[in-house]
Every structure is written in C-alpha cells, then in structure tokens.
C-alpha cells in the first residue's frame, strides 16, 4: 500500500526525530546506529526517515502512532486488534527487512520503503519468527536480523 505524507507531516516527523535524538541520543549503543556515525548527519537522517515511516504506516491503516519522545520507544504503532508494531523504514527499494539483533518488545515488525514523501508498506513478520537464529547475519560490523521481503506477510 502506497501512502504520501504531506509536507506538514514530514515536518512533524523531523520534529519528533529531533526530540527523540535529544532525549535518547546519549543512551544509544553502537550496535543500534553506530555505523551511521562515520558521516555527519546520517544518524539524524535515519531518525527522520524512521519517524516518517512510522507516520506513513499509521496513516495507511488509520491508526495513531506512538509520538512519545520521553525515552527509548519500543512500540511504534498499535493495531486496532491490540497487536504492537515496530516499523522499519528504508530508502533501499526492493530490500529485505533489517532489524537490530535485540529482543523486540512488539508483536510484529513491519517493513516500509520510502522514496521522498511516498511510502510503501511492504509487509510484516511476527517478531517471534524474525528473532530466530536462521535470520541472523553480520552487517556493518554488527549482527542483525535479515528477513526476505518476499516472505513478508501483507497487512
């Protein structure tokens, strides 16, 4: 499903990303986003993209995203049936779902592709399936979960 965010929604995503960076920046560990530090501004760009993807996912399904900026957030969106979602957003078109190697506190992990202000909700996978050893792989000097996009379940 393709969704386009308005310029106001993109501004809101940037604001939320900056607030989250201000609060959680020092608490982040290198296994989360340290590989982005090699180029100034990459971490903020990734956070902007991530929040915009969360807003697009919520907009696609007429939901309200978790906009909390008071500390590390684990749930991006809660579905109407109560299941929680961690939204992973990428600008890589045709890529796989990549998630940090950690315990995710959500029921589902979803992949959203971004191209400018347009976002495509690709699909999701239950977290307990994603967090199996078969999907662990090294990337950028760390271990991540990598799930094939063709095996994602459409919402």
mmCIF file of N, CA and C in Angstrom, residues 35-140:
data_model
loop_
_atom_site.group_PDB
_atom_site.id
_atom_site.type_symbol
_atom_site.label_atom_id
_atom_site.label_comp_id
_atom_site.label_asym_id
_atom_site.label_seq_id
_atom_site.Cartn_x
_atom_site.Cartn_y
_atom_site.Cartn_z
ATOM 1 N N UNK A 35 27.105 2.569 13.151
ATOM 2 C CA UNK A 35 27.671 2.530 11.800
ATOM 3 C C UNK A 35 27.336 3.795 11.008
ATOM 4 N N UNK A 36 26.342 4.546 11.442
ATOM 5 C CA UNK A 36 25.962 5.769 10.738
ATOM 6 C C UNK A 36 26.831 6.959 11.116
ATOM 7 N N UNK A 37 27.587 6.838 12.211
ATOM 8 C CA UNK A 37 28.352 7.970 12.719
ATOM 9 C C UNK A 37 29.517 8.378 11.831
ATOM 10 N N UNK A 38 29.872 7.552 10.868
ATOM 11 C CA UNK A 38 31.021 7.862 10.016
ATOM 12 C C UNK A 38 30.768 9.076 9.135
ATOM 13 N N UNK A 39 29.519 9.361 8.847
ATOM 14 C CA UNK A 39 29.158 10.518 8.020
ATOM 15 C C UNK A 39 28.265 11.442 8.850
ATOM 16 N N UNK A 40 28.697 12.693 9.084
ATOM 17 C CA UNK A 40 27.886 13.619 9.886
ATOM 18 C C UNK A 40 26.474 13.775 9.311
ATOM 19 N N UNK A 41 25.495 13.737 10.187
ATOM 20 C CA UNK A 41 24.105 13.914 9.770
ATOM 21 C C UNK A 41 23.382 12.636 9.422
ATOM 22 N N UNK A 42 24.106 11.525 9.264
ATOM 23 C CA UNK A 42 23.448 10.278 8.878
ATOM 24 C C UNK A 42 22.489 9.759 9.933
ATOM 25 N N UNK A 43 22.858 9.911 11.191
ATOM 26 C CA UNK A 43 22.003 9.418 12.269
ATOM 27 C C UNK A 43 20.677 10.190 12.289
ATOM 28 N N UNK A 44 20.760 11.515 12.132
ATOM 29 C CA UNK A 44 19.535 12.307 12.118
ATOM 30 C C UNK A 44 18.695 11.976 10.890
ATOM 31 N N UNK A 45 19.339 11.776 9.752
ATOM 32 C CA UNK A 45 18.604 11.411 8.539
ATOM 33 C C UNK A 45 17.869 10.085 8.741
ATOM 34 N N UNK A 46 18.548 9.122 9.376
ATOM 35 C CA UNK A 46 17.919 7.822 9.628
ATOM 36 C C UNK A 46 16.742 7.964 10.589
ATOM 37 N N UNK A 47 16.892 8.794 11.618
ATOM 38 C CA UNK A 47 15.789 9.010 12.554
ATOM 39 C C UNK A 47 14.620 9.717 11.879
ATOM 40 N N UNK A 48 14.905 10.723 11.057
ATOM 41 C CA UNK A 48 13.837 11.410 10.316
ATOM 42 C C UNK A 48 13.066 10.412 9.456
ATOM 43 N N UNK A 49 13.812 9.584 8.741
ATOM 44 C CA UNK A 49 13.205 8.591 7.852
ATOM 45 C C UNK A 49 12.372 7.599 8.657
ATOM 46 N N UNK A 50 12.914 7.152 9.795
ATOM 47 C CA UNK A 50 12.200 6.184 10.622
ATOM 48 C C UNK A 50 10.883 6.721 11.153
ATOM 49 N N UNK A 51 10.897 7.934 11.661
ATOM 50 C CA UNK A 51 9.660 8.524 12.188
ATOM 51 C C UNK A 51 8.666 8.757 11.050
ATOM 52 N N UNK A 52 9.137 9.222 9.905
ATOM 53 C CA UNK A 52 8.238 9.419 8.757
ATOM 54 C C UNK A 52 7.598 8.089 8.348
ATOM 55 N N UNK A 53 8.378 7.011 8.378
ATOM 56 C CA UNK A 53 7.834 5.683 8.066
ATOM 57 C C UNK A 53 6.772 5.247 9.067
ATOM 58 N N UNK A 54 6.994 5.569 10.344
ATOM 59 C CA UNK A 54 6.002 5.255 11.372
ATOM 60 C C UNK A 54 4.705 6.020 11.108
ATOM 61 N N UNK A 55 4.837 7.308 10.769
ATOM 62 C CA UNK A 55 3.645 8.117 10.464
ATOM 63 C C UNK A 55 2.916 7.578 9.233
ATOM 64 N N UNK A 56 3.676 7.192 8.208
ATOM 65 C CA UNK A 56 3.067 6.666 6.980
ATOM 66 C C UNK A 56 2.338 5.349 7.255
ATOM 67 N N UNK A 57 2.966 4.475 8.039
ATOM 68 C CA UNK A 57 2.326 3.208 8.385
ATOM 69 C C UNK A 57 1.012 3.475 9.111
ATOM 70 N N UNK A 58 1.046 4.357 10.105
ATOM 71 C CA UNK A 58 -0.163 4.684 10.863
ATOM 72 C C UNK A 58 -1.239 5.287 9.954
ATOM 73 N N UNK A 59 -0.807 6.182 9.062
ATOM 74 C CA UNK A 59 -1.749 6.827 8.145
ATOM 75 C C UNK A 59 -2.378 5.796 7.205
ATOM 76 N N UNK A 60 -1.597 4.838 6.764
ATOM 77 C CA UNK A 60 -2.096 3.820 5.836
ATOM 78 C C UNK A 60 -3.245 3.015 6.431
ATOM 79 N N UNK A 61 -3.188 2.784 7.740
ATOM 80 C CA UNK A 61 -4.188 1.946 8.389
ATOM 81 C C UNK A 61 -5.095 2.722 9.345
ATOM 82 N N UNK A 62 -5.109 4.056 9.196
ATOM 83 C CA UNK A 62 -5.968 4.915 10.004
ATOM 84 C C UNK A 62 -5.763 4.663 11.499
ATOM 85 N N UNK A 63 -4.479 4.665 11.891
ATOM 86 C CA UNK A 63 -4.089 4.452 13.283
ATOM 87 C C UNK A 63 -3.362 5.683 13.795
ATOM 88 N N UNK A 64 -3.105 5.721 15.079
ATOM 89 C CA UNK A 64 -2.340 6.815 15.675
ATOM 90 C C UNK A 64 -0.998 6.263 16.115
ATOM 91 N N UNK A 65 0.114 6.862 15.660
ATOM 92 C CA UNK A 65 1.433 6.366 16.053
ATOM 93 C C UNK A 65 1.782 6.772 17.482
ATOM 94 N N UNK A 66 2.772 6.088 18.057
ATOM 95 C CA UNK A 66 3.279 6.465 19.374
ATOM 96 C C UNK A 66 4.232 7.637 19.169
ATOM 97 N N UNK A 67 3.861 8.805 19.610
ATOM 98 C CA UNK A 67 4.665 10.012 19.403
ATOM 99 C C UNK A 67 5.499 10.368 20.633
ATOM 100 N N UNK A 68 5.578 9.466 21.600
ATOM 101 C CA UNK A 68 6.309 9.732 22.836
ATOM 102 C C UNK A 68 7.782 9.999 22.546
ATOM 103 N N UNK A 69 8.289 11.045 23.156
ATOM 104 C CA UNK A 69 9.688 11.433 22.986
ATOM 105 C C UNK A 69 10.425 11.449 24.315
ATOM 106 N N UNK A 70 9.853 10.847 25.353
ATOM 107 C CA UNK A 70 10.430 10.953 26.695
ATOM 108 C C UNK A 70 11.512 9.922 26.981
ATOM 109 N N UNK A 71 11.735 8.999 26.077
ATOM 110 C CA UNK A 71 12.764 7.976 26.283
ATOM 111 C C UNK A 71 12.728 6.981 25.150
ATOM 112 N N UNK A 72 13.543 5.942 25.238
ATOM 113 C CA UNK A 72 13.550 4.942 24.157
ATOM 114 C C UNK A 72 12.155 4.358 23.969
ATOM 115 N N UNK A 73 11.717 4.298 22.728
ATOM 116 C CA UNK A 73 10.394 3.744 22.467
ATOM 117 C C UNK A 73 10.556 2.379 21.806
ATOM 118 N N UNK A 74 9.677 1.462 22.157
ATOM 119 C CA UNK A 74 9.758 0.124 21.576
ATOM 120 C C UNK A 74 8.569 -0.172 20.680
ATOM 121 N N UNK A 75 7.456 0.520 20.900
ATOM 122 C CA UNK A 75 6.253 0.312 20.093
ATOM 123 C C UNK A 75 6.029 1.550 19.244
ATOM 124 N N UNK A 76 5.961 1.347 17.927
ATOM 125 C CA UNK A 76 5.728 2.481 17.024
ATOM 126 C C UNK A 76 4.241 2.705 16.786
ATOM 127 N N UNK A 77 3.490 1.609 16.632
ATOM 128 C CA UNK A 77 2.064 1.692 16.331
ATOM 129 C C UNK A 77 1.370 0.502 16.991
ATOM 130 N N UNK A 78 0.153 0.708 17.450
ATOM 131 C CA UNK A 78 -0.667 -0.393 17.957
ATOM 132 C C UNK A 78 -1.843 -0.576 17.009
ATOM 133 N N UNK A 79 -2.009 -1.803 16.500
ATOM 134 C CA UNK A 79 -3.109 -2.106 15.587
ATOM 135 C C UNK A 79 -4.432 -2.117 16.352
ATOM 136 N N UNK A 80 -5.529 -2.033 15.633
ATOM 137 C CA UNK A 80 -6.849 -1.992 16.261
ATOM 138 C C UNK A 80 -7.151 -3.259 17.052
ATOM 139 N N UNK A 81 -6.503 -4.390 16.698
ATOM 140 C CA UNK A 81 -6.719 -5.634 17.439
ATOM 141 C C UNK A 81 -5.786 -5.758 18.647
ATOM 142 N N UNK A 82 -4.982 -4.698 18.910
ATOM 143 C CA UNK A 82 -4.118 -4.679 20.076
ATOM 144 C C UNK A 82 -2.682 -5.126 19.839
ATOM 145 N N UNK A 83 -2.398 -5.714 18.664
ATOM 146 C CA UNK A 83 -1.019 -6.121 18.382
ATOM 147 C C UNK A 83 -0.150 -4.882 18.182
ATOM 148 N N UNK A 84 1.084 -4.971 18.662
ATOM 149 C CA UNK A 84 2.017 -3.855 18.566
ATOM 150 C C UNK A 84 2.997 -4.069 17.422
ATOM 151 N N UNK A 85 3.458 -2.949 16.832
ATOM 152 C CA UNK A 85 4.293 -3.000 15.633
ATOM 153 C C UNK A 85 5.535 -2.136 15.814
ATOM 154 N N UNK A 86 6.677 -2.690 15.408
ATOM 155 C CA UNK A 86 7.933 -1.952 15.276
ATOM 156 C C UNK A 86 8.112 -1.730 13.778
ATOM 157 N N UNK A 87 8.065 -0.486 13.332
ATOM 158 C CA UNK A 87 8.152 -0.157 11.906
ATOM 159 C C UNK A 87 9.608 0.093 11.532
ATOM 160 N N UNK A 88 10.087 -0.611 10.512
ATOM 161 C CA UNK A 88 11.434 -0.426 9.979
ATOM 162 C C UNK A 88 11.309 0.213 8.605
ATOM 163 N N UNK A 89 11.952 1.360 8.429
ATOM 164 C CA UNK A 89 11.831 2.120 7.193
ATOM 165 C C UNK A 89 13.174 2.177 6.488
ATOM 166 N N UNK A 90 13.152 2.013 5.164
ATOM 167 C CA UNK A 90 14.375 2.056 4.377
ATOM 168 C C UNK A 90 14.141 2.805 3.074
ATOM 169 N N UNK A 91 15.208 3.419 2.565
ATOM 170 C CA UNK A 91 15.153 4.022 1.227
ATOM 171 C C UNK A 91 15.594 3.031 0.165
ATOM 172 N N UNK A 92 16.062 1.865 0.581
ATOM 173 C CA UNK A 92 16.504 0.828 -0.353
ATOM 174 C C UNK A 92 15.266 0.173 -0.960
ATOM 175 N N UNK A 93 15.061 0.394 -2.226
ATOM 176 C CA UNK A 93 13.890 -0.163 -2.906
ATOM 177 C C UNK A 93 14.160 -1.631 -3.231
ATOM 178 N N UNK A 94 13.219 -2.497 -2.879
ATOM 179 C CA UNK A 94 13.372 -3.920 -3.155
ATOM 180 C C UNK A 94 14.204 -4.660 -2.125
ATOM 181 N N UNK A 95 14.536 -3.983 -1.019
ATOM 182 C CA UNK A 95 15.388 -4.602 0.001
ATOM 183 C C UNK A 95 14.605 -5.489 0.957
ATOM 184 N N UNK A 96 15.367 -6.118 1.838
ATOM 185 C CA UNK A 96 14.797 -7.002 2.845
ATOM 186 C C UNK A 96 14.536 -6.241 4.140
ATOM 187 N N UNK A 97 13.813 -6.866 5.060
ATOM 188 C CA UNK A 97 13.583 -6.274 6.364
ATOM 189 C C UNK A 97 14.843 -6.495 7.208
ATOM 190 N N UNK A 98 15.422 -5.420 7.711
ATOM 191 C CA UNK A 98 16.607 -5.474 8.559
ATOM 192 C C UNK A 98 16.222 -4.919 9.922
ATOM 193 N N UNK A 99 16.515 -5.670 10.981
ATOM 194 C CA UNK A 99 16.215 -5.223 12.346
ATOM 195 C C UNK A 99 17.416 -5.515 13.232
ATOM 196 N N UNK A 100 17.631 -4.643 14.205
ATOM 197 C CA UNK A 100 18.734 -4.834 15.142
ATOM 198 C C UNK A 100 18.612 -6.181 15.842
ATOM 199 N N UNK A 101 19.769 -6.762 16.133
ATOM 200 C CA UNK A 101 19.814 -8.004 16.897
ATOM 201 C C UNK A 101 19.619 -7.660 18.365
ATOM 202 N N UNK A 102 18.383 -7.737 18.785
ATOM 203 C CA UNK A 102 17.999 -7.457 20.169
ATOM 204 C C UNK A 102 16.618 -8.050 20.354
ATOM 205 N N UNK A 103 16.160 -8.052 21.570
ATOM 206 C CA UNK A 103 14.808 -8.518 21.835
ATOM 207 C C UNK A 103 13.838 -7.386 21.512
ATOM 208 N N UNK A 104 12.980 -7.606 20.534
ATOM 209 C CA UNK A 104 11.977 -6.604 20.179
ATOM 210 C C UNK A 104 10.760 -6.799 21.079
ATOM 211 N N UNK A 105 10.207 -5.718 21.539
ATOM 212 C CA UNK A 105 9.105 -5.775 22.501
ATOM 213 C C UNK A 105 7.756 -5.593 21.822
ATOM 214 N N UNK A 106 7.689 -5.949 20.560
ATOM 215 C CA UNK A 106 6.438 -5.811 19.816
ATOM 216 C C UNK A 106 5.992 -7.178 19.307
ATOM 217 N N UNK A 107 4.745 -7.245 18.881
ATOM 218 C CA UNK A 107 4.216 -8.489 18.321
ATOM 219 C C UNK A 107 4.658 -8.685 16.876
ATOM 220 N N UNK A 108 4.798 -7.564 16.139
ATOM 221 C CA UNK A 108 5.119 -7.608 14.715
ATOM 222 C C UNK A 108 6.234 -6.626 14.400
ATOM 223 N N UNK A 109 6.974 -6.921 13.331
ATOM 224 C CA UNK A 109 7.940 -5.973 12.770
ATOM 225 C C UNK A 109 7.537 -5.771 11.314
ATOM 226 N N UNK A 110 7.380 -4.513 10.900
ATOM 227 C CA UNK A 110 6.900 -4.193 9.551
ATOM 228 C C UNK A 110 7.984 -3.486 8.741
ATOM 229 N N UNK A 111 7.966 -3.698 7.442
ATOM 230 C CA UNK A 111 8.895 -3.034 6.523
ATOM 231 C C UNK A 111 8.144 -1.993 5.706
ATOM 232 N N UNK A 112 8.703 -0.775 5.707
ATOM 233 C CA UNK A 112 8.162 0.330 4.911
ATOM 234 C C UNK A 112 9.301 0.875 4.058
ATOM 235 N N UNK A 113 9.057 1.043 2.759
ATOM 236 C CA UNK A 113 10.038 1.647 1.845
ATOM 237 C C UNK A 113 9.676 3.105 1.623
ATOM 238 N N UNK A 114 10.703 3.940 1.574
ATOM 239 C CA UNK A 114 10.487 5.377 1.396
ATOM 240 C C UNK A 114 11.164 5.858 0.126
ATOM 241 N N UNK A 115 10.478 6.751 -0.556
ATOM 242 C CA UNK A 115 11.044 7.444 -1.717
ATOM 243 C C UNK A 115 10.484 8.854 -1.686
ATOM 244 N N UNK A 116 11.295 9.767 -1.120
ATOM 245 C CA UNK A 116 10.809 11.136 -0.936
ATOM 246 C C UNK A 116 9.703 11.152 0.089
ATOM 247 N N UNK A 117 8.546 11.699 -0.288
ATOM 248 C CA UNK A 117 7.392 11.752 0.612
ATOM 249 C C UNK A 117 6.456 10.565 0.424
ATOM 250 N N UNK A 118 6.815 9.652 -0.475
ATOM 251 C CA UNK A 118 5.976 8.476 -0.738
ATOM 252 C C UNK A 118 6.539 7.271 0.007
ATOM 253 N N UNK A 119 5.628 6.513 0.610
ATOM 254 C CA UNK A 119 5.996 5.357 1.413
ATOM 255 C C UNK A 119 5.168 4.159 0.975
ATOM 256 N N UNK A 120 5.810 3.002 0.938
ATOM 257 C CA UNK A 120 5.141 1.765 0.569
ATOM 258 C C UNK A 120 5.236 0.794 1.735
ATOM 259 N N UNK A 121 4.084 0.399 2.288
ATOM 260 C CA UNK A 121 4.062 -0.610 3.341
ATOM 261 C C UNK A 121 4.188 -1.967 2.654
ATOM 262 N N UNK A 122 5.342 -2.611 2.826
ATOM 263 C CA UNK A 122 5.641 -3.863 2.130
ATOM 264 C C UNK A 122 4.973 -5.046 2.813
ATOM 265 N N UNK A 123 5.099 -5.147 4.134
ATOM 266 C CA UNK A 123 4.517 -6.269 4.860
ATOM 267 C C UNK A 123 5.110 -6.369 6.247
ATOM 268 N N UNK A 124 4.797 -7.468 6.934
ATOM 269 C CA UNK A 124 5.253 -7.634 8.316
ATOM 270 C C UNK A 124 5.625 -9.090 8.562
ATOM 271 N N UNK A 125 6.232 -9.324 9.712
ATOM 272 C CA UNK A 125 6.526 -10.674 10.183
ATOM 273 C C UNK A 125 6.325 -10.689 11.693
ATOM 274 N N UNK A 126 5.741 -11.751 12.236
ATOM 275 C CA UNK A 126 5.670 -11.838 13.701
ATOM 276 C C UNK A 126 7.078 -11.828 14.296
ATOM 277 N N UNK A 127 7.238 -11.111 15.376
ATOM 278 C CA UNK A 127 8.548 -10.927 15.992
ATOM 279 C C UNK A 127 9.185 -12.249 16.393
ATOM 280 N N UNK A 128 8.400 -13.195 16.909
ATOM 281 C CA UNK A 128 8.984 -14.461 17.347
ATOM 282 C C UNK A 128 9.568 -15.258 16.178
ATOM 283 N N UNK A 129 9.062 -15.068 14.983
ATOM 284 C CA UNK A 129 9.641 -15.731 13.801
ATOM 285 C C UNK A 129 10.912 -15.007 13.379
ATOM 286 N N UNK A 130 10.867 -13.674 13.335
ATOM 287 C CA UNK A 130 12.037 -12.882 12.949
ATOM 288 C C UNK A 130 13.229 -13.171 13.842
ATOM 289 N N UNK A 131 12.998 -13.323 15.145
ATOM 290 C CA UNK A 131 14.084 -13.466 16.105
ATOM 291 C C UNK A 131 14.604 -14.895 16.231
ATOM 292 N N UNK A 132 14.575 -15.644 15.144
ATOM 293 C CA UNK A 132 15.164 -16.978 15.154
ATOM 294 C C UNK A 132 16.571 -16.908 14.562
ATOM 295 N N UNK A 133 17.405 -17.855 14.955
ATOM 296 C CA UNK A 133 18.810 -17.860 14.547
ATOM 297 C C UNK A 133 19.002 -17.866 13.033
ATOM 298 N N UNK A 134 18.066 -18.434 12.293
ATOM 299 C CA UNK A 134 18.241 -18.546 10.844
ATOM 300 C C UNK A 134 18.263 -17.192 10.132
ATOM 301 N N UNK A 135 17.744 -16.142 10.778
ATOM 302 C CA UNK A 135 17.717 -14.819 10.155
ATOM 303 C C UNK A 135 18.823 -13.889 10.647
ATOM 304 N N UNK A 136 19.693 -14.388 11.514
ATOM 305 C CA UNK A 136 20.820 -13.579 11.995
ATOM 306 C C UNK A 136 21.913 -13.526 10.924
ATOM 307 N N UNK A 137 22.447 -12.325 10.701
ATOM 308 C CA UNK A 137 23.507 -12.157 9.705
ATOM 309 C C UNK A 137 24.369 -10.945 10.075
ATOM 310 N N UNK A 138 25.677 -10.980 9.738
ATOM 311 C CA UNK A 138 26.511 -9.808 10.013
ATOM 312 C C UNK A 138 26.251 -8.686 9.006
ATOM 313 N N UNK A 139 26.301 -7.436 9.498
ATOM 314 C CA UNK A 139 26.120 -6.268 8.625
ATOM 315 C C UNK A 139 26.751 -5.059 9.308
ATOM 316 N N UNK A 140 27.623 -4.344 8.607
ATOM 317 C CA UNK A 140 28.270 -3.140 9.142
ATOM 318 C C UNK A 140 28.955 -3.403 10.485
#
